[in-house]
């Protein structure tokens, strides 16, 4: 991205839940943000955040906010199923965009969003927070400089506490595409594809099961094997059905990357800092009305956005959000996932679900219409 003159940011935040709140709080502290408007269908959430950050405007109607002349940049932080309409309007208005993953939960809508972004030359990024952690940036640099040669074999495994899928699916009855891979496995998939940058997937064969989470309308686990055009093989596995008492607050990840001249073995399970306490530790994402059994052991630093100290969140989401402000304020290059990355990731995760449903490999790149016909009819 070319350097540009600094331009004051007029920010719209669509969605004032957990993630929208975090990013809005960072925005209020960033000197390049001169105006902040908020939108949420829940007035209590929106008004509370508006008061807390002294926002300039709040509404329940995203159209009213995005049509404000002050707005130059938009964060889409609604529930996963409701990204399409506000994103398309923000594109029409020419705003810089930060879209929480995925671009959409409908592959056809995702394709339309990407096409509109490209046709209107919009600078849009997708929220894959783990790209901003120091360890992964260090690994990326070693791969970029050829320290392990040509990568030919990769293994990725993600374990997650089941409070995350329960929190996700409780918000909607439209659950056909709210699967382990589409909602959460996409993070480890994006990280693996980023670390394998330049590798083009040719096919995937996957299998799933649902012994625990079938009552919630989703799967427990999905395991798959991708074959790349250059012959690289990659095992991509996730289970988000671990017990509520699992010490990992949210995410535990392992990645092994084997090249012709070396190997990088990543243990990102957070078991190196363990807390055991008589005090209940709560969970990373606990939906209203859901009362899981108490957790008294915690793998510290396993909450993906970061960790609280002195009432402030520190960690990758702070880095990611402030880097985006710098990106649009000064033109600085950043490691953000692009809209094209986000769309690719959605199609790959959905192809895994289709392969598991059919019991046969699926050729890539997959067709959005075919994916949606298979998954939702």
mmCIF file of C-alpha atoms in Angstrom:
data_model
loop_
_atom_site.group_PDB
_atom_site.id
_atom_site.type_symbol
_atom_site.label_atom_id
_atom_site.label_comp_id
_atom_site.label_asym_id
_atom_site.label_seq_id
_atom_site.Cartn_x
_atom_site.Cartn_y
_atom_site.Cartn_z
ATOM 1 C CA UNK A 1 0.000 0.000 0.000
ATOM 2 C CA UNK A 2 1.393 3.395 -0.961
ATOM 3 C CA UNK A 3 1.996 6.030 1.689
ATOM 4 C CA UNK A 4 -0.691 8.679 1.871
ATOM 5 C CA UNK A 5 -1.434 11.890 3.681
ATOM 6 C CA UNK A 6 -2.931 11.461 7.121
ATOM 7 C CA UNK A 7 -6.712 11.722 7.091
ATOM 8 C CA UNK A 8 -8.868 11.963 10.187
ATOM 9 C CA UNK A 9 -11.061 8.895 10.611
ATOM 10 C CA UNK A 10 -14.822 9.132 11.025
ATOM 11 C CA UNK A 11 -15.659 5.667 12.350
ATOM 12 C CA UNK A 12 -18.923 3.701 12.264
ATOM 13 C CA UNK A 13 -19.144 0.588 14.449
ATOM 14 C CA UNK A 14 -22.036 -1.700 13.464
ATOM 15 C CA UNK A 15 -22.619 -4.089 16.372
ATOM 16 C CA UNK A 16 -21.895 -3.168 19.997
ATOM 17 C CA UNK A 17 -21.409 -6.637 21.477
ATOM 18 C CA UNK A 18 -18.171 -7.996 22.934
ATOM 19 C CA UNK A 19 -15.940 -7.439 19.898
ATOM 20 C CA UNK A 20 -17.579 -4.217 18.753
ATOM 21 C CA UNK A 21 -17.103 -2.811 22.250
ATOM 22 C CA UNK A 22 -13.417 -3.762 22.331
ATOM 23 C CA UNK A 23 -12.670 -2.139 18.992
ATOM 24 C CA UNK A 24 -14.728 0.976 19.789
ATOM 25 C CA UNK A 25 -12.810 1.461 23.034
ATOM 26 C CA UNK A 26 -9.527 1.301 21.104
ATOM 27 C CA UNK A 27 -10.932 3.772 18.589
ATOM 28 C CA UNK A 28 -11.729 6.321 21.290
ATOM 29 C CA UNK A 29 -8.078 6.161 22.440
ATOM 30 C CA UNK A 30 -6.604 6.479 18.920
ATOM 31 C CA UNK A 31 -5.714 10.108 18.109
ATOM 32 C CA UNK A 32 -6.507 9.745 14.402
ATOM 33 C CA UNK A 33 -10.180 8.922 15.065
ATOM 34 C CA UNK A 34 -12.076 12.204 15.152
ATOM 35 C CA UNK A 35 -15.698 10.973 15.174
ATOM 36 C CA UNK A 36 -17.348 7.727 16.341
ATOM 37 C CA UNK A 37 -20.879 6.551 15.589
ATOM 38 C CA UNK A 38 -22.425 3.333 16.898
ATOM 39 C CA UNK A 39 -25.276 1.071 15.833
ATOM 40 C CA UNK A 40 -26.923 -1.913 17.508
ATOM 41 C CA UNK A 41 -30.456 -3.291 17.436
ATOM 42 C CA UNK A 42 -30.218 -3.578 21.238
ATOM 43 C CA UNK A 43 -30.494 -0.059 22.635
ATOM 44 C CA UNK A 44 -29.216 -1.066 26.079
ATOM 45 C CA UNK A 45 -25.935 -2.380 24.633
ATOM 46 C CA UNK A 46 -25.474 0.546 22.292
ATOM 47 C CA UNK A 47 -26.338 3.278 24.764
ATOM 48 C CA UNK A 48 -24.064 1.759 27.416
ATOM 49 C CA UNK A 49 -21.123 1.668 24.995
ATOM 50 C CA UNK A 50 -21.971 5.147 23.737
ATOM 51 C CA UNK A 51 -21.834 6.491 27.287
ATOM 52 C CA UNK A 52 -18.643 4.599 28.112
ATOM 53 C CA UNK A 53 -16.651 5.930 25.149
ATOM 54 C CA UNK A 54 -18.451 9.267 24.760
ATOM 55 C CA UNK A 55 -19.535 8.391 21.206
ATOM 56 C CA UNK A 56 -20.767 11.134 18.926
ATOM 57 C CA UNK A 57 -23.849 9.282 17.659
ATOM 58 C CA UNK A 58 -25.942 6.153 18.298
ATOM 59 C CA UNK A 59 -28.799 4.603 16.344
ATOM 60 C CA UNK A 60 -30.616 1.271 15.958
ATOM 61 C CA UNK A 61 -30.576 1.684 12.152
ATOM 62 C CA UNK A 62 -27.283 0.973 10.383
ATOM 63 C CA UNK A 63 -28.525 2.899 7.319
ATOM 64 C CA UNK A 64 -28.885 6.058 9.363
ATOM 65 C CA UNK A 65 -25.326 5.705 10.648
ATOM 66 C CA UNK A 66 -23.656 4.772 7.353
ATOM 67 C CA UNK A 67 -25.373 7.661 5.571
ATOM 68 C CA UNK A 68 -23.813 10.168 7.978
ATOM 69 C CA UNK A 69 -21.354 12.457 6.159
ATOM 70 C CA UNK A 70 -18.804 12.123 8.986
ATOM 71 C CA UNK A 71 -18.237 8.399 8.357
ATOM 72 C CA UNK A 72 -15.128 7.407 6.369
ATOM 73 C CA UNK A 73 -14.487 3.925 7.812
ATOM 74 C CA UNK A 74 -16.727 1.129 9.087
ATOM 75 C CA UNK A 75 -16.306 -1.853 11.402
ATOM 76 C CA UNK A 76 -18.825 -4.666 10.793
ATOM 77 C CA UNK A 77 -19.184 -6.479 14.137
ATOM 78 C CA UNK A 78 -22.734 -7.850 13.979
ATOM 79 C CA UNK A 79 -23.611 -11.514 14.512
ATOM 80 C CA UNK A 80 -22.191 -13.702 11.730
ATOM 81 C CA UNK A 81 -25.489 -14.066 9.842
ATOM 82 C CA UNK A 82 -26.040 -10.312 9.477
ATOM 83 C CA UNK A 83 -22.911 -8.976 7.769
ATOM 84 C CA UNK A 84 -24.195 -8.672 4.208
ATOM 85 C CA UNK A 85 -26.513 -5.652 4.167
ATOM 86 C CA UNK A 86 -24.419 -3.204 6.222
ATOM 87 C CA UNK A 87 -21.244 -4.306 4.445
ATOM 88 C CA UNK A 88 -22.739 -3.673 1.006
ATOM 89 C CA UNK A 89 -23.977 -0.221 2.029
ATOM 90 C CA UNK A 90 -20.545 0.676 3.480
ATOM 91 C CA UNK A 91 -18.968 -0.394 0.167
ATOM 92 C CA UNK A 92 -21.460 1.772 -1.735
ATOM 93 C CA UNK A 93 -20.452 4.710 0.461
ATOM 94 C CA UNK A 94 -16.748 4.110 -0.262
ATOM 95 C CA UNK A 95 -15.740 3.466 3.349
ATOM 96 C CA UNK A 96 -12.566 1.713 4.425
ATOM 97 C CA UNK A 97 -13.767 -1.571 5.929
ATOM 98 C CA UNK A 98 -12.951 -3.867 8.806
ATOM 99 C CA UNK A 99 -15.226 -6.934 8.659
ATOM 100 C CA UNK A 100 -15.279 -9.505 11.426
ATOM 101 C CA UNK A 101 -14.937 -12.968 9.959
ATOM 102 C CA UNK A 102 -16.596 -14.347 7.925
ATOM 103 C CA UNK A 103 -17.491 -11.913 5.147
ATOM 104 C CA UNK A 104 -20.873 -13.668 5.260
ATOM 105 C CA UNK A 105 -22.220 -17.081 6.269
ATOM 106 C CA UNK A 106 -23.732 -17.502 2.793
ATOM 107 C CA UNK A 107 -21.036 -18.245 0.189
ATOM 108 C CA UNK A 108 -23.039 -16.459 -2.521
ATOM 109 C CA UNK A 109 -23.273 -13.309 -0.413
ATOM 110 C CA UNK A 110 -19.561 -13.574 0.362
ATOM 111 C CA UNK A 111 -18.809 -13.674 -3.383
ATOM 112 C CA UNK A 112 -20.982 -10.594 -3.935
ATOM 113 C CA UNK A 113 -19.225 -8.715 -1.145
ATOM 114 C CA UNK A 114 -15.791 -9.538 -2.574
ATOM 115 C CA UNK A 115 -16.855 -8.551 -6.095
ATOM 116 C CA UNK A 116 -18.239 -5.222 -4.829
ATOM 117 C CA UNK A 117 -15.076 -4.504 -2.822
ATOM 118 C CA UNK A 118 -12.882 -5.151 -5.851
ATOM 119 C CA UNK A 119 -15.127 -3.252 -8.279
ATOM 120 C CA UNK A 120 -15.153 -0.177 -6.019
ATOM 121 C CA UNK A 121 -11.447 -0.378 -5.081
ATOM 122 C CA UNK A 122 -12.279 -0.528 -1.350
ATOM 123 C CA UNK A 123 -9.542 -1.169 1.200
ATOM 124 C CA UNK A 124 -11.197 -3.960 3.218
ATOM 125 C CA UNK A 125 -9.701 -6.289 5.807
ATOM 126 C CA UNK A 126 -11.123 -9.260 7.702
ATOM 127 C CA UNK A 127 -10.736 -9.915 11.427
ATOM 128 C CA UNK A 128 -8.201 -12.721 11.818
ATOM 129 C CA UNK A 129 -6.685 -11.522 15.063
ATOM 130 C CA UNK A 130 -4.055 -14.242 15.517
ATOM 131 C CA UNK A 131 -1.968 -12.823 12.648
ATOM 132 C CA UNK A 132 -0.945 -10.078 15.061
ATOM 133 C CA UNK A 133 0.599 -12.283 17.722
ATOM 134 C CA UNK A 134 4.350 -12.008 18.066
ATOM 135 C CA UNK A 135 5.022 -15.731 17.738
ATOM 136 C CA UNK A 136 3.186 -16.057 14.428
ATOM 137 C CA UNK A 137 4.812 -12.932 13.004
ATOM 138 C CA UNK A 138 8.211 -14.414 13.919
ATOM 139 C CA UNK A 139 7.302 -17.711 12.234
ATOM 140 C CA UNK A 140 6.026 -15.912 9.139
ATOM 141 C CA UNK A 141 9.341 -14.072 8.819
ATOM 142 C CA UNK A 142 11.312 -17.340 8.995
ATOM 143 C CA UNK A 143 9.121 -18.812 6.256
ATOM 144 C CA UNK A 144 9.406 -15.673 4.129
ATOM 145 C CA UNK A 145 13.197 -15.853 4.302
ATOM 146 C CA UNK A 146 13.282 -19.537 3.311
ATOM 147 C CA UNK A 147 14.623 -20.965 6.576
ATOM 148 C CA UNK A 148 12.937 -24.367 6.125
ATOM 149 C CA UNK A 149 12.987 -24.500 2.336
ATOM 150 C CA UNK A 150 9.952 -25.560 0.330
ATOM 151 C CA UNK A 151 7.047 -26.569 2.591
ATOM 152 C CA UNK A 152 5.543 -29.945 1.639
ATOM 153 C CA UNK A 153 3.651 -31.224 4.722
ATOM 154 C CA UNK A 154 1.550 -29.381 7.326
ATOM 155 C CA UNK A 155 -0.518 -30.589 10.291
ATOM 156 C CA UNK A 156 -2.994 -28.283 12.092
ATOM 157 C CA UNK A 157 -5.062 -29.181 15.169
ATOM 158 C CA UNK A 158 -7.421 -26.899 17.102
ATOM 159 C CA UNK A 159 -9.165 -27.734 20.386
ATOM 160 C CA UNK A 160 -11.928 -25.514 21.754
ATOM 161 C CA UNK A 161 -14.200 -25.326 24.768
ATOM 162 C CA UNK A 162 -17.825 -26.091 23.809
ATOM 163 C CA UNK A 163 -19.068 -22.835 25.333
ATOM 164 C CA UNK A 164 -18.099 -21.120 22.053
ATOM 165 C CA UNK A 165 -20.438 -23.099 19.750
ATOM 166 C CA UNK A 166 -23.236 -22.917 22.307
ATOM 167 C CA UNK A 167 -22.818 -19.138 22.505
ATOM 168 C CA UNK A 168 -22.780 -18.917 18.701
ATOM 169 C CA UNK A 169 -25.796 -21.049 17.826
ATOM 170 C CA UNK A 170 -28.030 -19.764 20.637
ATOM 171 C CA UNK A 171 -28.285 -16.429 18.824
ATOM 172 C CA UNK A 172 -30.092 -17.817 15.768
ATOM 173 C CA UNK A 173 -32.118 -20.701 14.353
ATOM 174 C CA UNK A 174 -30.294 -20.295 11.024
ATOM 175 C CA UNK A 175 -27.562 -22.804 11.940
ATOM 176 C CA UNK A 176 -26.898 -24.792 8.767
ATOM 177 C CA UNK A 177 -23.593 -23.027 8.101
ATOM 178 C CA UNK A 178 -22.597 -22.406 11.755
ATOM 179 C CA UNK A 179 -20.223 -25.365 11.864
ATOM 180 C CA UNK A 180 -16.884 -25.906 13.644
ATOM 181 C CA UNK A 181 -14.921 -25.020 10.502
ATOM 182 C CA UNK A 182 -16.962 -22.041 9.273
ATOM 183 C CA UNK A 183 -17.189 -20.278 12.662
ATOM 184 C CA UNK A 184 -13.983 -21.187 14.492
ATOM 185 C CA UNK A 185 -11.783 -23.518 12.451
ATOM 186 C CA UNK A 186 -11.498 -20.632 10.002
ATOM 187 C CA UNK A 187 -8.980 -18.993 12.381
ATOM 188 C CA UNK A 188 -6.552 -21.906 12.305
ATOM 189 C CA UNK A 189 -7.232 -22.378 8.595
ATOM 190 C CA UNK A 190 -6.401 -18.738 7.901
ATOM 191 C CA UNK A 191 -3.225 -18.955 9.974
ATOM 192 C CA UNK A 192 -2.108 -22.106 8.170
ATOM 193 C CA UNK A 193 -2.854 -20.652 4.727
ATOM 194 C CA UNK A 194 -1.033 -17.428 5.662
ATOM 195 C CA UNK A 195 2.007 -19.428 6.749
ATOM 196 C CA UNK A 196 1.754 -21.459 3.509
ATOM 197 C CA UNK A 197 1.291 -18.322 1.398
ATOM 198 C CA UNK A 198 1.424 -19.137 -2.312
ATOM 199 C CA UNK A 199 0.095 -22.688 -1.918
ATOM 200 C CA UNK A 200 -3.121 -23.234 -3.897
ATOM 201 C CA UNK A 201 -5.566 -25.898 -2.620
ATOM 202 C CA UNK A 202 -6.728 -28.424 -5.235
ATOM 203 C CA UNK A 203 -9.024 -30.732 -3.236
ATOM 204 C CA UNK A 204 -10.175 -31.645 0.266
ATOM 205 C CA UNK A 205 -11.535 -34.792 1.877
ATOM 206 C CA UNK A 206 -13.149 -34.378 5.307
ATOM 207 C CA UNK A 207 -15.269 -36.149 7.910
ATOM 208 C CA UNK A 208 -17.361 -34.851 10.835
ATOM 209 C CA UNK A 209 -19.298 -36.148 13.840
ATOM 210 C CA UNK A 210 -21.917 -34.742 16.231
ATOM 211 C CA UNK A 211 -22.270 -36.928 19.338
ATOM 212 C CA UNK A 212 -22.375 -33.935 21.738
ATOM 213 C CA UNK A 213 -23.469 -30.801 19.911
ATOM 214 C CA UNK A 214 -26.225 -32.283 17.734
ATOM 215 C CA UNK A 215 -28.769 -30.927 20.244
ATOM 216 C CA UNK A 216 -27.433 -27.451 19.428
ATOM 217 C CA UNK A 217 -27.730 -27.974 15.686
ATOM 218 C CA UNK A 218 -24.019 -28.207 14.889
ATOM 219 C CA UNK A 219 -21.115 -30.640 14.625
ATOM 220 C CA UNK A 220 -18.536 -31.616 17.262
ATOM 221 C CA UNK A 221 -15.468 -32.085 15.100
ATOM 222 C CA UNK A 222 -14.314 -31.874 11.503
ATOM 223 C CA UNK A 223 -11.085 -33.474 10.252
ATOM 224 C CA UNK A 224 -9.846 -32.970 6.721
ATOM 225 C CA UNK A 225 -6.896 -33.418 4.375
ATOM 226 C CA UNK A 226 -6.141 -30.820 1.698
ATOM 227 C CA UNK A 227 -3.992 -31.491 -1.340
ATOM 228 C CA UNK A 228 -2.296 -28.478 -2.927
ATOM 229 C CA UNK A 229 -1.573 -27.977 -6.611
ATOM 230 C CA UNK A 230 2.162 -28.487 -5.992
ATOM 231 C CA UNK A 231 1.588 -31.770 -4.120
ATOM 232 C CA UNK A 232 1.802 -30.335 -0.590
ATOM 233 C CA UNK A 233 -0.493 -32.183 1.842
ATOM 234 C CA UNK A 234 -2.135 -30.513 4.833
ATOM 235 C CA UNK A 235 -4.163 -32.047 7.649
ATOM 236 C CA UNK A 236 -6.662 -29.519 9.114
ATOM 237 C CA UNK A 237 -8.561 -30.717 12.184
ATOM 238 C CA UNK A 238 -10.800 -29.027 14.765
ATOM 239 C CA UNK A 239 -12.960 -30.098 17.689
ATOM 240 C CA UNK A 240 -15.016 -27.432 19.463
ATOM 241 C CA UNK A 241 -16.873 -29.904 21.682
ATOM 242 C CA UNK A 242 -14.437 -30.133 24.598
ATOM 243 C CA UNK A 243 -16.141 -30.071 28.030
ATOM 244 C CA UNK A 244 -17.092 -26.734 29.582
ATOM 245 C CA UNK A 245 -14.539 -27.395 32.342
ATOM 246 C CA UNK A 246 -11.680 -27.681 29.811
ATOM 247 C CA UNK A 247 -8.970 -25.290 31.109
ATOM 248 C CA UNK A 248 -8.490 -23.638 27.719
ATOM 249 C CA UNK A 249 -10.677 -20.538 27.871
ATOM 250 C CA UNK A 250 -11.278 -20.672 24.109
ATOM 251 C CA UNK A 251 -8.601 -21.816 21.669
ATOM 252 C CA UNK A 252 -5.685 -24.259 21.744
ATOM 253 C CA UNK A 253 -3.711 -24.697 18.531
ATOM 254 C CA UNK A 254 -0.873 -26.876 17.256
ATOM 255 C CA UNK A 255 0.734 -26.531 13.825
ATOM 256 C CA UNK A 256 3.602 -28.544 12.367
ATOM 257 C CA UNK A 257 5.231 -27.261 9.170
ATOM 258 C CA UNK A 258 7.734 -29.517 7.392
ATOM 259 C CA UNK A 259 9.933 -28.207 4.605
ATOM 260 C CA UNK A 260 12.756 -29.538 2.437
ATOM 261 C CA UNK A 261 15.363 -27.910 4.685
ATOM 262 C CA UNK A 262 13.766 -27.781 8.117
ATOM 263 C CA UNK A 263 10.678 -27.860 10.312
ATOM 264 C CA UNK A 264 8.715 -25.440 12.468
ATOM 265 C CA UNK A 265 6.730 -27.067 15.288
ATOM 266 C CA UNK A 266 4.238 -24.738 16.980
ATOM 267 C CA UNK A 267 2.575 -25.486 20.318
ATOM 268 C CA UNK A 268 0.062 -22.730 20.969
ATOM 269 C CA UNK A 269 -2.020 -24.555 23.575
ATOM 270 C CA UNK A 270 -1.284 -22.081 26.417
ATOM 271 C CA UNK A 271 -0.413 -24.878 28.841
ATOM 272 C CA UNK A 272 2.762 -23.078 29.862
ATOM 273 C CA UNK A 273 0.848 -20.730 32.214
ATOM 274 C CA UNK A 274 -1.711 -22.632 34.302
ATOM 275 C CA UNK A 275 -3.905 -21.188 37.050
ATOM 276 C CA UNK A 276 -5.715 -23.371 39.599
ATOM 277 C CA UNK A 277 -7.916 -21.553 42.091
ATOM 278 C CA UNK A 278 -10.719 -21.956 44.599
ATOM 279 C CA UNK A 279 -12.311 -19.026 42.765
ATOM 280 C CA UNK A 280 -14.452 -19.754 39.721
ATOM 281 C CA UNK A 281 -12.756 -18.623 36.488
ATOM 282 C CA UNK A 282 -15.744 -18.224 34.175
ATOM 283 C CA UNK A 283 -15.459 -18.758 30.420
ATOM 284 C CA UNK A 284 -14.316 -16.927 27.317
ATOM 285 C CA UNK A 285 -17.806 -16.703 25.781
ATOM 286 C CA UNK A 286 -20.786 -17.481 28.037
ATOM 287 C CA UNK A 287 -24.181 -16.581 26.514
ATOM 288 C CA UNK A 288 -26.976 -15.048 28.571
ATOM 289 C CA UNK A 289 -29.168 -17.708 30.166
ATOM 290 C CA UNK A 290 -26.551 -20.463 29.892
ATOM 291 C CA UNK A 291 -25.054 -21.735 33.147
ATOM 292 C CA UNK A 292 -22.081 -24.039 32.503
ATOM 293 C CA UNK A 293 -20.373 -25.944 35.324
ATOM 294 C CA UNK A 294 -17.707 -23.918 37.154
ATOM 295 C CA UNK A 295 -14.114 -23.850 35.895
ATOM 296 C CA UNK A 296 -11.365 -23.665 38.517
ATOM 297 C CA UNK A 297 -8.360 -24.331 36.265
ATOM 298 C CA UNK A 298 -7.459 -21.981 33.429
ATOM 299 C CA UNK A 299 -4.809 -21.902 30.713
ATOM 300 C CA UNK A 300 -3.934 -18.231 30.934
ATOM 301 C CA UNK A 301 -3.611 -16.256 27.670
ATOM 302 C CA UNK A 302 -5.998 -18.668 25.874
ATOM 303 C CA UNK A 303 -8.627 -15.943 25.247
ATOM 304 C CA UNK A 304 -7.865 -14.997 21.607
ATOM 305 C CA UNK A 305 -8.441 -11.212 21.788
ATOM 306 C CA UNK A 306 -5.891 -10.829 24.609
ATOM 307 C CA UNK A 307 -5.845 -10.367 28.375
ATOM 308 C CA UNK A 308 -7.082 -7.785 30.838
ATOM 309 C CA UNK A 309 -4.756 -5.707 32.977
ATOM 310 C CA UNK A 310 -5.879 -2.697 34.972
ATOM 311 C CA UNK A 311 -9.210 -2.660 33.147
ATOM 312 C CA UNK A 312 -7.634 -2.615 29.676
ATOM 313 C CA UNK A 313 -7.320 -5.362 27.057
ATOM 314 C CA UNK A 314 -3.742 -6.087 25.956
ATOM 315 C CA UNK A 315 -2.724 -8.433 23.188
ATOM 316 C CA UNK A 316 -3.393 -9.224 19.541
ATOM 317 C CA UNK A 317 -6.778 -7.518 19.189
ATOM 318 C CA UNK A 318 -5.256 -4.238 20.365
ATOM 319 C CA UNK A 319 -2.424 -4.682 17.848
ATOM 320 C CA UNK A 320 -4.838 -5.649 15.074
ATOM 321 C CA UNK A 321 -7.261 -2.774 15.655
ATOM 322 C CA UNK A 322 -4.664 -0.052 16.121
ATOM 323 C CA UNK A 323 -2.761 -1.332 13.079
ATOM 324 C CA UNK A 324 -5.933 -0.956 11.030
ATOM 325 C CA UNK A 325 -6.308 2.629 12.201
ATOM 326 C CA UNK A 326 -2.677 3.239 11.189
ATOM 327 C CA UNK A 327 -3.337 1.549 7.845
ATOM 328 C CA UNK A 328 -6.148 3.933 6.921
ATOM 329 C CA UNK A 329 -4.686 6.990 8.704
ATOM 330 C CA UNK A 330 -1.138 6.833 7.303
ATOM 331 C CA UNK A 331 -1.187 4.142 4.580
ATOM 332 C CA UNK A 332 1.057 1.776 6.548
ATOM 333 C CA UNK A 333 1.389 -1.816 5.309
ATOM 334 C CA UNK A 334 -0.120 -4.339 7.742
ATOM 335 C CA UNK A 335 -0.497 -8.155 8.030
ATOM 336 C CA UNK A 336 -4.326 -8.026 7.928
ATOM 337 C CA UNK A 337 -6.246 -10.683 6.038
ATOM 338 C CA UNK A 338 -7.740 -9.268 2.842
ATOM 339 C CA UNK A 339 -11.316 -9.674 1.675
ATOM 340 C CA UNK A 340 -10.027 -12.184 -0.900
ATOM 341 C CA UNK A 341 -8.408 -14.160 1.941
ATOM 342 C CA UNK A 342 -11.676 -14.102 3.873
ATOM 343 C CA UNK A 343 -13.726 -15.327 0.919
ATOM 344 C CA UNK A 344 -11.217 -18.065 0.133
ATOM 345 C CA UNK A 345 -11.283 -19.184 3.764
ATOM 346 C CA UNK A 346 -15.088 -19.393 3.791
ATOM 347 C CA UNK A 347 -15.177 -21.495 0.624
ATOM 348 C CA UNK A 348 -12.499 -23.837 1.995
ATOM 349 C CA UNK A 349 -14.287 -24.355 5.320
ATOM 350 C CA UNK A 350 -17.607 -24.956 3.568
ATOM 351 C CA UNK A 351 -15.941 -27.382 1.157
ATOM 352 C CA UNK A 352 -14.809 -29.378 4.190
ATOM 353 C CA UNK A 353 -18.408 -29.513 5.423
ATOM 354 C CA UNK A 354 -19.667 -30.596 1.990
ATOM 355 C CA UNK A 355 -16.999 -33.285 1.722
ATOM 356 C CA UNK A 356 -17.940 -34.615 5.159
ATOM 357 C CA UNK A 357 -21.616 -34.670 4.148
ATOM 358 C CA UNK A 358 -20.983 -36.443 0.838
ATOM 359 C CA UNK A 359 -18.220 -38.737 2.097
ATOM 360 C CA UNK A 360 -16.036 -37.982 -0.938
ATOM 361 C CA UNK A 361 -13.336 -35.420 -1.826
ATOM 362 C CA UNK A 362 -14.406 -31.994 -3.111
ATOM 363 C CA UNK A 363 -12.482 -30.227 -5.867
ATOM 364 C CA UNK A 364 -11.278 -26.674 -5.201
ATOM 365 C CA UNK A 365 -11.948 -23.857 -5.718
ATOM 366 C CA UNK A 366 -15.551 -24.698 -4.879
ATOM 367 C CA UNK A 367 -18.527 -22.986 -6.497
ATOM 368 C CA UNK A 368 -20.511 -20.844 -3.998
ATOM 369 C CA UNK A 369 -23.887 -21.849 -5.489
ATOM 370 C CA UNK A 370 -23.037 -25.547 -5.279
ATOM 371 C CA UNK A 371 -21.836 -25.206 -1.677
ATOM 372 C CA UNK A 372 -25.031 -23.497 -0.554
ATOM 373 C CA UNK A 373 -27.299 -25.959 -2.398
ATOM 374 C CA UNK A 374 -25.536 -28.803 -0.614
ATOM 375 C CA UNK A 375 -25.459 -27.221 2.841
ATOM 376 C CA UNK A 376 -28.864 -25.513 3.083
ATOM 377 C CA UNK A 377 -30.862 -26.816 0.111
#
